[in-house]
Short mmCIF file of N, CA and C in Angstrom, two decimals:
data_model
loop_
_atom_site.label_atom_id
_atom_site.label_comp_id
_atom_site.label_asym_id
_atom_site.label_seq_id
_atom_site.Cartn_x
_atom_site.Cartn_y
_atom_site.Cartn_z
N PHE V 15 0.82 -1.19 0.00
CA PHE V 15 0.00 0.00 0.00
C PHE V 15 0.88 1.27 0.00
N LEU V 16 1.90 1.31 0.88
CA LEU V 16 2.79 2.47 0.94
C LEU V 16 3.57 2.63 -0.35
N LEU V 17 3.95 1.52 -0.96
CA LEU V 17 4.65 1.57 -2.23
C LEU V 17 3.76 2.18 -3.31
N LEU V 18 2.50 1.82 -3.31
CA LEU V 18 1.54 2.36 -4.26
C LEU V 18 1.39 3.87 -4.07
N ILE V 19 1.28 4.31 -2.83
CA ILE V 19 1.17 5.75 -2.54
C ILE V 19 2.44 6.48 -2.98
N ALA V 20 3.59 5.86 -2.70
CA ALA V 20 4.86 6.47 -3.09
C ALA V 20 4.92 6.64 -4.61
N ARG V 21 4.47 5.65 -5.37
CA ARG V 21 4.47 5.74 -6.83
C ARG V 21 3.52 6.83 -7.32
N ILE V 22 2.37 6.94 -6.67
CA ILE V 22 1.39 7.95 -7.07
C ILE V 22 1.92 9.36 -6.79
N LEU V 23 2.56 9.55 -5.66
CA LEU V 23 3.04 10.88 -5.26
C LEU V 23 4.39 11.23 -5.88
N SER V 24 5.12 10.27 -6.36
CA SER V 24 6.46 10.47 -6.88
C SER V 24 6.57 11.61 -7.89
N PRO V 25 5.68 11.71 -8.88
CA PRO V 25 5.81 12.81 -9.85
C PRO V 25 5.65 14.20 -9.24
N PHE V 26 5.04 14.27 -8.06
CA PHE V 26 4.79 15.56 -7.43
C PHE V 26 5.89 15.97 -6.46
N VAL V 27 6.71 15.03 -6.03
CA VAL V 27 7.73 15.32 -5.02
C VAL V 27 8.81 16.23 -5.58
N LYS V 28 9.35 15.90 -6.76
CA LYS V 28 10.43 16.70 -7.33
C LYS V 28 9.99 18.14 -7.60
N PRO V 29 8.84 18.35 -8.27
CA PRO V 29 8.40 19.75 -8.46
C PRO V 29 8.18 20.48 -7.14
N SER V 30 7.66 19.77 -6.14
CA SER V 30 7.44 20.38 -4.84
C SER V 30 8.76 20.82 -4.21
N LEU V 31 9.78 19.97 -4.31
CA LEU V 31 11.10 20.32 -3.77
C LEU V 31 11.70 21.49 -4.55
N LEU V 32 11.50 21.51 -5.88
CA LEU V 32 12.00 22.60 -6.71
C LEU V 32 11.33 23.92 -6.31
N ILE V 33 10.02 23.89 -6.11
CA ILE V 33 9.29 25.10 -5.70
C ILE V 33 9.79 25.58 -4.34
N GLN V 34 10.00 24.64 -3.42
CA GLN V 34 10.50 24.99 -2.09
C GLN V 34 11.89 25.63 -2.20
N ASP V 35 12.75 25.05 -3.05
CA ASP V 35 14.10 25.58 -3.24
C ASP V 35 14.05 26.98 -3.85
N GLN V 36 13.22 27.17 -4.89
CA GLN V 36 13.11 28.47 -5.54
C GLN V 36 12.52 29.52 -4.60
N THR V 37 11.60 29.12 -3.75
CA THR V 37 11.02 30.04 -2.77
C THR V 37 12.11 30.51 -1.80
N GLY V 38 12.95 29.59 -1.39
CA GLY V 38 14.07 29.94 -0.52
C GLY V 38 15.02 30.91 -1.19
N ARG V 39 15.27 30.69 -2.48
CA ARG V 39 16.16 31.59 -3.23
C ARG V 39 15.57 32.98 -3.36
N LEU V 40 14.27 33.04 -3.67
CA LEU V 40 13.61 34.34 -3.79
C LEU V 40 13.63 35.08 -2.46
N SER V 41 13.44 34.36 -1.38
CA SER V 41 13.50 34.96 -0.05
C SER V 41 14.90 35.53 0.20
N HIS V 42 15.92 34.74 -0.16
CA HIS V 42 17.30 35.20 0.01
C HIS V 42 17.57 36.42 -0.86
N LEU V 43 17.09 36.39 -2.11
CA LEU V 43 17.28 37.52 -3.01
C LEU V 43 16.62 38.77 -2.46
N SER V 44 15.44 38.62 -1.87
CA SER V 44 14.77 39.77 -1.25
C SER V 44 15.62 40.35 -0.12
N GLU V 45 16.20 39.47 0.68
CA GLU V 45 17.08 39.93 1.76
C GLU V 45 18.29 40.66 1.19
N VAL V 46 18.85 40.13 0.10
CA VAL V 46 20.01 40.76 -0.54
C VAL V 46 19.64 42.15 -1.03
N LEU V 47 18.49 42.27 -1.69
CA LEU V 47 18.06 43.57 -2.21
C LEU V 47 17.82 44.57 -1.08
N LEU V 48 17.22 44.13 0.00
CA LEU V 48 17.03 45.01 1.16
C LEU V 48 18.38 45.41 1.75
N ASP V 49 19.29 44.45 1.80
CA ASP V 49 20.64 44.70 2.29
C ASP V 49 21.33 45.74 1.41
N MET V 50 21.16 45.60 0.08
CA MET V 50 21.82 46.52 -0.85
C MET V 50 21.29 47.94 -0.69
N THR V 51 20.02 48.12 -0.38
CA THR V 51 19.49 49.46 -0.19
C THR V 51 20.10 50.10 1.05
N GLY V 52 20.36 49.30 2.08
CA GLY V 52 21.00 49.81 3.29
C GLY V 52 22.46 50.14 3.08
N ILE V 53 23.09 49.50 2.11
CA ILE V 53 24.52 49.71 1.84
C ILE V 53 24.80 51.16 1.46
N GLN V 54 23.87 51.77 0.74
CA GLN V 54 24.11 53.12 0.26
C GLN V 54 24.25 54.13 1.39
N SER V 55 23.74 53.82 2.57
CA SER V 55 23.82 54.76 3.68
C SER V 55 25.03 54.51 4.59
N ILE V 56 25.84 53.49 4.30
CA ILE V 56 26.99 53.17 5.13
C ILE V 56 28.15 54.12 4.83
N GLU V 57 28.77 54.61 5.89
CA GLU V 57 29.92 55.51 5.78
C GLU V 57 31.07 54.79 5.08
N ARG V 58 31.77 55.52 4.19
CA ARG V 58 32.86 54.93 3.42
C ARG V 58 34.17 55.70 3.59
N SER V 59 34.49 56.03 4.82
CA SER V 59 35.69 56.84 5.04
C SER V 59 36.75 56.14 5.90
N ASP V 60 36.59 54.83 6.10
CA ASP V 60 37.57 54.08 6.90
C ASP V 60 38.88 53.93 6.13
N SER V 61 39.98 54.02 6.86
CA SER V 61 41.29 53.69 6.29
C SER V 61 41.50 52.20 6.56
N ILE V 62 41.63 51.41 5.49
CA ILE V 62 41.61 49.96 5.62
C ILE V 62 42.93 49.34 5.14
N SER V 63 43.58 48.62 6.03
CA SER V 63 44.73 47.80 5.64
C SER V 63 44.18 46.50 5.07
N LEU V 64 44.40 46.27 3.80
CA LEU V 64 43.85 45.07 3.17
C LEU V 64 44.49 43.79 3.71
N ALA V 65 45.75 43.86 4.12
CA ALA V 65 46.41 42.68 4.70
C ALA V 65 45.76 42.31 6.03
N GLU V 66 45.46 43.32 6.86
CA GLU V 66 44.80 43.05 8.15
C GLU V 66 43.39 42.51 7.93
N LEU V 67 42.68 43.06 6.94
CA LEU V 67 41.34 42.59 6.63
C LEU V 67 41.40 41.13 6.16
N ALA V 68 42.34 40.80 5.28
CA ALA V 68 42.48 39.43 4.78
C ALA V 68 42.84 38.48 5.91
N ASP V 69 43.68 38.94 6.82
CA ASP V 69 44.06 38.11 7.97
C ASP V 69 42.83 37.81 8.84
N GLU V 70 41.99 38.80 9.06
CA GLU V 70 40.78 38.60 9.86
C GLU V 70 39.83 37.61 9.17
N VAL V 71 39.69 37.73 7.86
CA VAL V 71 38.84 36.80 7.10
C VAL V 71 39.38 35.37 7.23
N CYS V 72 40.70 35.21 7.10
CA CYS V 72 41.31 33.88 7.23
C CYS V 72 41.05 33.29 8.61
N CYS V 73 41.20 34.09 9.63
CA CYS V 73 40.94 33.62 11.00
C CYS V 73 39.48 33.21 11.18
N ASP V 74 38.57 34.04 10.65
CA ASP V 74 37.14 33.77 10.81
C ASP V 74 36.69 32.54 10.03
N LEU V 75 37.38 32.19 8.97
CA LEU V 75 36.99 31.04 8.15
C LEU V 75 37.85 29.79 8.38
N ALA V 76 38.78 29.86 9.32
CA ALA V 76 39.71 28.74 9.56
C ALA V 76 39.00 27.44 9.89
N SER V 77 37.96 27.49 10.72
CA SER V 77 37.29 26.24 11.11
C SER V 77 36.54 25.60 9.93
N ILE V 78 35.91 26.42 9.10
CA ILE V 78 35.23 25.89 7.91
C ILE V 78 36.26 25.29 6.95
N ALA V 79 37.38 25.98 6.79
CA ALA V 79 38.44 25.47 5.92
C ALA V 79 38.96 24.13 6.43
N ASP V 80 39.17 24.02 7.73
CA ASP V 80 39.65 22.76 8.31
C ASP V 80 38.66 21.63 8.06
N GLN V 81 37.37 21.90 8.23
CA GLN V 81 36.34 20.88 8.01
C GLN V 81 36.34 20.38 6.57
N LYS V 82 36.64 21.28 5.62
CA LYS V 82 36.61 20.92 4.20
C LYS V 82 37.99 20.48 3.69
N LYS V 83 38.97 20.38 4.61
CA LYS V 83 40.35 20.01 4.26
C LYS V 83 40.96 21.00 3.26
N VAL V 84 40.76 22.28 3.56
CA VAL V 84 41.25 23.36 2.72
C VAL V 84 42.32 24.14 3.49
N GLU V 85 43.46 24.35 2.86
CA GLU V 85 44.51 25.16 3.45
C GLU V 85 44.32 26.60 2.98
N LEU V 86 44.26 27.53 3.94
CA LEU V 86 44.16 28.96 3.63
C LEU V 86 45.55 29.57 3.72
N ILE V 87 46.00 30.23 2.67
CA ILE V 87 47.32 30.86 2.66
C ILE V 87 47.16 32.33 2.33
N GLN V 88 47.63 33.17 3.25
CA GLN V 88 47.63 34.61 3.00
C GLN V 88 49.04 34.98 2.56
N GLU V 89 49.17 35.44 1.34
CA GLU V 89 50.48 35.79 0.80
C GLU V 89 50.89 37.18 1.27
N GLU V 90 52.19 37.45 1.24
CA GLU V 90 52.74 38.73 1.69
C GLU V 90 52.22 39.86 0.81
N GLY V 91 52.10 41.03 1.40
CA GLY V 91 51.69 42.21 0.66
C GLY V 91 50.62 42.98 1.44
N ASP V 92 50.60 44.29 1.23
CA ASP V 92 49.59 45.11 1.87
C ASP V 92 49.34 46.34 1.02
N CYS V 93 48.22 46.93 1.25
CA CYS V 93 47.82 48.16 0.59
C CYS V 93 46.72 48.76 1.45
N THR V 94 46.69 50.06 1.54
CA THR V 94 45.66 50.72 2.33
C THR V 94 44.71 51.45 1.39
N VAL V 95 43.42 51.29 1.66
CA VAL V 95 42.40 51.96 0.85
C VAL V 95 41.44 52.69 1.78
N THR V 96 40.66 53.58 1.20
CA THR V 96 39.62 54.28 1.94
C THR V 96 38.29 53.73 1.48
N GLY V 97 37.41 53.40 2.43
CA GLY V 97 36.11 52.86 2.08
C GLY V 97 35.39 52.38 3.31
N SER V 98 34.47 51.47 3.14
CA SER V 98 33.74 50.89 4.25
C SER V 98 34.39 49.57 4.63
N TYR V 99 34.94 49.50 5.85
CA TYR V 99 35.56 48.26 6.31
C TYR V 99 34.54 47.13 6.28
N LEU V 100 33.32 47.40 6.76
CA LEU V 100 32.28 46.38 6.83
C LEU V 100 31.95 45.81 5.45
N LEU V 101 31.74 46.69 4.47
CA LEU V 101 31.39 46.22 3.13
C LEU V 101 32.52 45.44 2.48
N LEU V 102 33.75 45.94 2.64
CA LEU V 102 34.89 45.25 2.03
C LEU V 102 35.14 43.92 2.73
N TYR V 103 35.01 43.91 4.06
CA TYR V 103 35.17 42.66 4.80
C TYR V 103 34.16 41.62 4.31
N ARG V 104 32.91 42.03 4.19
CA ARG V 104 31.86 41.09 3.75
C ARG V 104 32.13 40.58 2.34
N ALA V 105 32.62 41.45 1.47
CA ALA V 105 32.93 41.03 0.09
C ALA V 105 34.05 39.98 0.08
N VAL V 106 35.14 40.27 0.79
CA VAL V 106 36.27 39.32 0.83
C VAL V 106 35.85 38.03 1.52
N TYR V 107 35.15 38.15 2.63
CA TYR V 107 34.68 36.97 3.37
C TYR V 107 33.83 36.07 2.46
N ASN V 108 32.87 36.67 1.75
CA ASN V 108 31.99 35.89 0.88
C ASN V 108 32.77 35.18 -0.23
N LEU V 109 33.76 35.85 -0.80
CA LEU V 109 34.54 35.24 -1.87
C LEU V 109 35.42 34.10 -1.37
N VAL V 110 36.04 34.28 -0.20
CA VAL V 110 36.88 33.22 0.36
C VAL V 110 36.01 32.04 0.79
N GLU V 111 34.87 32.34 1.43
CA GLU V 111 33.96 31.27 1.83
C GLU V 111 33.46 30.50 0.60
N ASN V 112 33.16 31.22 -0.47
CA ASN V 112 32.71 30.59 -1.71
C ASN V 112 33.81 29.67 -2.28
N ALA V 113 35.05 30.12 -2.24
CA ALA V 113 36.17 29.30 -2.73
C ALA V 113 36.32 28.04 -1.89
N ILE V 114 36.15 28.18 -0.58
CA ILE V 114 36.27 27.02 0.32
C ILE V 114 35.14 26.03 0.07
N LYS V 115 33.91 26.52 0.06
CA LYS V 115 32.74 25.63 -0.03
C LYS V 115 32.53 25.04 -1.42
N TYR V 116 32.65 25.86 -2.46
CA TYR V 116 32.27 25.40 -3.80
C TYR V 116 33.46 25.14 -4.71
N GLY V 117 34.55 25.84 -4.51
CA GLY V 117 35.72 25.61 -5.35
C GLY V 117 36.50 24.40 -4.89
N VAL V 118 37.16 24.57 -3.76
CA VAL V 118 38.00 23.49 -3.23
C VAL V 118 37.16 22.46 -2.48
N GLY V 119 36.08 22.91 -1.84
CA GLY V 119 35.24 22.00 -1.07
C GLY V 119 34.59 20.92 -1.91
N ASP V 120 34.37 21.20 -3.21
CA ASP V 120 33.80 20.20 -4.11
C ASP V 120 34.86 19.28 -4.69
N LYS V 121 36.12 19.55 -4.39
CA LYS V 121 37.23 18.75 -4.92
C LYS V 121 37.57 17.63 -3.95
N LYS V 122 37.68 16.44 -4.44
CA LYS V 122 38.01 15.30 -3.59
C LYS V 122 39.42 15.50 -3.02
N GLY V 123 39.54 15.37 -1.71
CA GLY V 123 40.83 15.51 -1.06
C GLY V 123 41.19 16.92 -0.64
N GLY V 124 40.30 17.89 -0.88
CA GLY V 124 40.57 19.26 -0.46
C GLY V 124 41.52 19.98 -1.38
N GLY V 125 42.11 21.05 -0.89
CA GLY V 125 43.02 21.85 -1.71
C GLY V 125 43.43 23.10 -0.99
N THR V 126 43.71 24.15 -1.75
CA THR V 126 44.27 25.38 -1.20
C THR V 126 43.54 26.61 -1.73
N VAL V 127 43.37 27.60 -0.84
CA VAL V 127 42.87 28.92 -1.23
C VAL V 127 43.93 29.92 -0.83
N TRP V 128 44.37 30.74 -1.79
CA TRP V 128 45.36 31.78 -1.54
C TRP V 128 44.68 33.13 -1.57
N ILE V 129 45.10 34.02 -0.67
CA ILE V 129 44.60 35.39 -0.66
C ILE V 129 45.82 36.30 -0.76
N SER V 130 45.83 37.16 -1.77
CA SER V 130 46.95 38.09 -1.91
C SER V 130 46.42 39.51 -2.05
N VAL V 131 47.23 40.44 -1.59
CA VAL V 131 46.90 41.86 -1.63
C VAL V 131 48.07 42.57 -2.30
N ARG V 132 47.77 43.46 -3.24
CA ARG V 132 48.84 44.21 -3.88
C ARG V 132 48.28 45.49 -4.49
N ARG V 133 49.19 46.37 -4.80
CA ARG V 133 48.83 47.60 -5.50
C ARG V 133 49.29 47.46 -6.94
N GLU V 134 48.44 47.88 -7.87
CA GLU V 134 48.77 47.85 -9.28
C GLU V 134 48.35 49.19 -9.87
N GLY V 135 49.31 50.06 -10.12
CA GLY V 135 48.98 51.39 -10.62
C GLY V 135 48.14 52.15 -9.61
N ASP V 136 46.99 52.63 -10.04
CA ASP V 136 46.09 53.38 -9.18
C ASP V 136 45.03 52.50 -8.52
N SER V 137 45.27 51.19 -8.51
CA SER V 137 44.28 50.26 -7.94
C SER V 137 44.89 49.40 -6.85
N ALA V 138 44.05 49.07 -5.88
CA ALA V 138 44.41 48.08 -4.86
C ALA V 138 43.66 46.81 -5.22
N LEU V 139 44.36 45.68 -5.15
CA LEU V 139 43.76 44.41 -5.54
C LEU V 139 43.78 43.41 -4.39
N VAL V 140 42.67 42.72 -4.22
CA VAL V 140 42.60 41.57 -3.32
C VAL V 140 42.24 40.40 -4.22
N GLU V 141 43.16 39.44 -4.29
CA GLU V 141 42.95 38.29 -5.18
C GLU V 141 42.71 37.03 -4.36
N ILE V 142 41.64 36.33 -4.68
CA ILE V 142 41.31 35.06 -4.03
C ILE V 142 41.44 33.99 -5.12
N ARG V 143 42.36 33.06 -4.91
CA ARG V 143 42.66 32.04 -5.91
C ARG V 143 42.54 30.67 -5.27
N ASP V 144 41.98 29.72 -6.00
CA ASP V 144 41.90 28.36 -5.46
C ASP V 144 42.29 27.34 -6.52
N ASP V 145 42.64 26.15 -6.05
CA ASP V 145 42.98 25.06 -6.97
C ASP V 145 41.85 24.02 -6.97
N GLY V 146 40.63 24.54 -6.91
CA GLY V 146 39.45 23.68 -6.83
C GLY V 146 38.99 23.15 -8.17
N VAL V 147 37.73 22.76 -8.21
CA VAL V 147 37.17 22.10 -9.39
C VAL V 147 37.05 23.03 -10.59
N GLY V 148 36.79 24.31 -10.35
CA GLY V 148 36.68 25.28 -11.43
C GLY V 148 35.55 24.99 -12.40
N VAL V 149 35.27 25.97 -13.23
CA VAL V 149 34.32 25.86 -14.34
C VAL V 149 34.93 26.65 -15.49
N ASP V 150 34.51 26.39 -16.69
CA ASP V 150 35.04 27.15 -17.82
C ASP V 150 34.25 28.45 -17.96
N ALA V 151 34.81 29.54 -17.40
CA ALA V 151 34.15 30.85 -17.46
C ALA V 151 35.21 31.94 -17.32
N ARG V 152 35.15 32.92 -18.20
CA ARG V 152 36.10 34.04 -18.15
C ARG V 152 35.56 35.23 -17.38
N ASN V 153 34.25 35.20 -17.07
CA ASN V 153 33.65 36.28 -16.28
C ASN V 153 32.37 35.75 -15.62
N LEU V 154 31.78 36.56 -14.77
CA LEU V 154 30.59 36.13 -14.02
C LEU V 154 29.41 35.78 -14.93
N ASN V 155 29.28 36.49 -16.03
CA ASN V 155 28.15 36.24 -16.92
C ASN V 155 28.23 34.90 -17.64
N GLU V 156 29.41 34.30 -17.69
CA GLU V 156 29.58 33.00 -18.34
C GLU V 156 29.39 31.83 -17.38
N LEU V 157 29.18 32.12 -16.10
CA LEU V 157 29.03 31.03 -15.13
C LEU V 157 27.78 30.21 -15.41
N PRO V 158 27.94 28.89 -15.51
CA PRO V 158 26.76 28.05 -15.71
C PRO V 158 26.00 27.86 -14.39
N ILE V 159 24.75 27.48 -14.50
CA ILE V 159 23.97 27.13 -13.30
C ILE V 159 24.57 25.84 -12.75
N ARG V 160 24.73 25.79 -11.43
CA ARG V 160 25.32 24.61 -10.79
C ARG V 160 24.43 23.38 -10.98
N ASP V 161 25.03 22.21 -10.80
CA ASP V 161 24.29 20.95 -10.91
C ASP V 161 23.12 20.88 -9.94
N ASP V 162 23.27 21.57 -8.79
CA ASP V 162 22.19 21.56 -7.80
C ASP V 162 21.13 22.64 -8.10
N GLY V 163 21.26 23.29 -9.26
CA GLY V 163 20.28 24.28 -9.67
C GLY V 163 20.55 25.68 -9.16
N LYS V 164 21.58 25.84 -8.35
CA LYS V 164 21.86 27.15 -7.77
C LYS V 164 22.52 28.07 -8.80
N THR V 165 22.10 29.32 -8.76
CA THR V 165 22.75 30.34 -9.58
C THR V 165 23.82 30.98 -8.70
N HIS V 166 24.47 31.97 -9.22
CA HIS V 166 25.60 32.56 -8.50
C HIS V 166 25.25 33.95 -7.98
N VAL V 167 24.11 34.04 -7.30
CA VAL V 167 23.62 35.32 -6.77
C VAL V 167 24.65 35.94 -5.83
N GLY V 168 25.30 35.13 -5.01
CA GLY V 168 26.29 35.64 -4.05
C GLY V 168 27.43 36.38 -4.73
N LEU V 169 27.93 35.84 -5.84
CA LEU V 169 29.02 36.49 -6.56
C LEU V 169 28.56 37.81 -7.17
N HIS V 170 27.36 37.83 -7.72
CA HIS V 170 26.83 39.07 -8.28
C HIS V 170 26.56 40.09 -7.18
N ASN V 171 26.17 39.63 -6.00
CA ASN V 171 25.96 40.50 -4.85
C ASN V 171 27.29 41.16 -4.45
N VAL V 172 28.35 40.36 -4.40
CA VAL V 172 29.68 40.90 -4.06
C VAL V 172 30.10 41.93 -5.11
N GLN V 173 29.86 41.62 -6.37
CA GLN V 173 30.22 42.55 -7.45
C GLN V 173 29.51 43.90 -7.25
N ALA V 174 28.23 43.87 -6.93
CA ALA V 174 27.47 45.10 -6.71
C ALA V 174 27.99 45.84 -5.48
N ARG V 175 28.31 45.09 -4.43
CA ARG V 175 28.81 45.68 -3.19
C ARG V 175 30.13 46.41 -3.43
N VAL V 176 31.03 45.79 -4.18
CA VAL V 176 32.35 46.39 -4.46
C VAL V 176 32.19 47.66 -5.29
N LYS V 177 31.28 47.63 -6.24
CA LYS V 177 31.03 48.81 -7.06
C LYS V 177 30.47 49.95 -6.22
N LEU V 178 29.49 49.66 -5.37
CA LEU V 178 28.90 50.67 -4.50
C LEU V 178 29.89 51.20 -3.48
N MET V 179 30.73 50.29 -2.96
CA MET V 179 31.64 50.64 -1.89
C MET V 179 32.64 51.71 -2.30
N ALA V 180 33.25 51.55 -3.47
CA ALA V 180 34.32 52.47 -3.83
C ALA V 180 34.49 52.61 -5.33
N GLY V 181 33.45 52.33 -6.08
CA GLY V 181 33.59 52.39 -7.53
C GLY V 181 34.52 51.31 -8.04
N GLY V 182 34.59 50.21 -7.32
CA GLY V 182 35.49 49.13 -7.68
C GLY V 182 34.86 48.15 -8.65
N SER V 183 35.61 47.09 -8.93
CA SER V 183 35.11 46.07 -9.85
C SER V 183 35.52 44.69 -9.36
N LEU V 184 34.92 43.68 -9.97
CA LEU V 184 35.21 42.30 -9.63
C LEU V 184 35.59 41.59 -10.92
N GLU V 185 36.78 41.00 -10.93
CA GLU V 185 37.23 40.24 -12.10
C GLU V 185 37.16 38.77 -11.75
N PHE V 186 36.77 37.95 -12.73
CA PHE V 186 36.55 36.54 -12.48
C PHE V 186 37.13 35.72 -13.62
N PHE V 187 37.87 34.66 -13.26
CA PHE V 187 38.35 33.70 -14.25
C PHE V 187 38.36 32.32 -13.61
N SER V 188 37.87 31.34 -14.34
CA SER V 188 37.84 29.97 -13.83
C SER V 188 38.04 28.99 -14.98
N LYS V 189 38.71 27.89 -14.68
CA LYS V 189 38.94 26.85 -15.67
C LYS V 189 38.68 25.51 -15.00
N LYS V 190 37.90 24.68 -15.67
CA LYS V 190 37.55 23.37 -15.13
C LYS V 190 38.82 22.57 -14.79
N ASP V 191 38.80 21.94 -13.63
CA ASP V 191 39.90 21.11 -13.12
C ASP V 191 41.19 21.91 -12.87
N TRP V 192 41.13 23.22 -12.89
CA TRP V 192 42.30 24.06 -12.63
C TRP V 192 42.07 24.94 -11.42
N GLY V 193 40.88 25.56 -11.34
CA GLY V 193 40.57 26.43 -10.22
C GLY V 193 39.99 27.75 -10.67
N THR V 194 39.95 28.68 -9.73
CA THR V 194 39.28 29.96 -9.97
C THR V 194 40.11 31.10 -9.37
N ILE V 195 40.07 32.24 -10.04
CA ILE V 195 40.68 33.47 -9.53
C ILE V 195 39.61 34.55 -9.54
N VAL V 196 39.37 35.16 -8.39
CA VAL V 196 38.45 36.29 -8.30
C VAL V 196 39.24 37.45 -7.72
N THR V 197 39.20 38.59 -8.40
CA THR V 197 39.97 39.75 -7.96
C THR V 197 39.05 40.94 -7.71
N ILE V 198 39.16 41.47 -6.48
CA ILE V 198 38.49 42.72 -6.15
C ILE V 198 39.47 43.83 -6.48
N LYS V 199 39.00 44.80 -7.25
CA LYS V 199 39.86 45.92 -7.66
C LYS V 199 39.18 47.21 -7.22
N VAL V 200 39.83 47.96 -6.34
CA VAL V 200 39.28 49.22 -5.86
C VAL V 200 40.32 50.33 -6.06
N PRO V 201 39.86 51.56 -6.23
CA PRO V 201 40.81 52.66 -6.38
C PRO V 201 41.71 52.78 -5.16
N TRP V 202 43.00 52.95 -5.41
CA TRP V 202 43.97 53.14 -4.34
C TRP V 202 44.04 54.64 -4.06
N ARG V 203 44.02 54.97 -2.78
CA ARG V 203 44.12 56.38 -2.38
C ARG V 203 45.26 56.53 -1.40
N ARG V 204 46.01 57.59 -1.57
CA ARG V 204 47.16 57.84 -0.67
C ARG V 204 46.69 58.27 0.68
#
């Protein structure tokens, strides 16, 4: 009898789960949009050492990295920028967490995430690089939908945050079975 009920309900279970998943995504997107409206009112006059910010992100994500068998490496280098510490911290945190969970975390046996900070001309760069599974994409718009149906709303959210924060940009490159490089580029100010 239970087997019969399971067969009858089976065609409805997958669509129901899909609707539940999409509802969760829409709810998250609504929160992101509300969050983005609040971003415009945040003060952007902090003097920020990018090396100290990267170090704090590494410390805050160390336990997640350990669980996923991911080594976090902060490379030498520093640069100071003016902006919102909170917004920049959240952007870097989200990118490093994304690299741990989806880049290297999806790779059998774990891997490494590197964070580097440097100045290039009139720009300060924070680069997050991993040796994870990667995808074939030269920019965010080329990212395919994940196997689990998830889109990359978080990466687009970070891109918008960086632009609002300091007129910055987000560069993205990924190659299947090689890894991913995401670079936050913000104007450097003396």
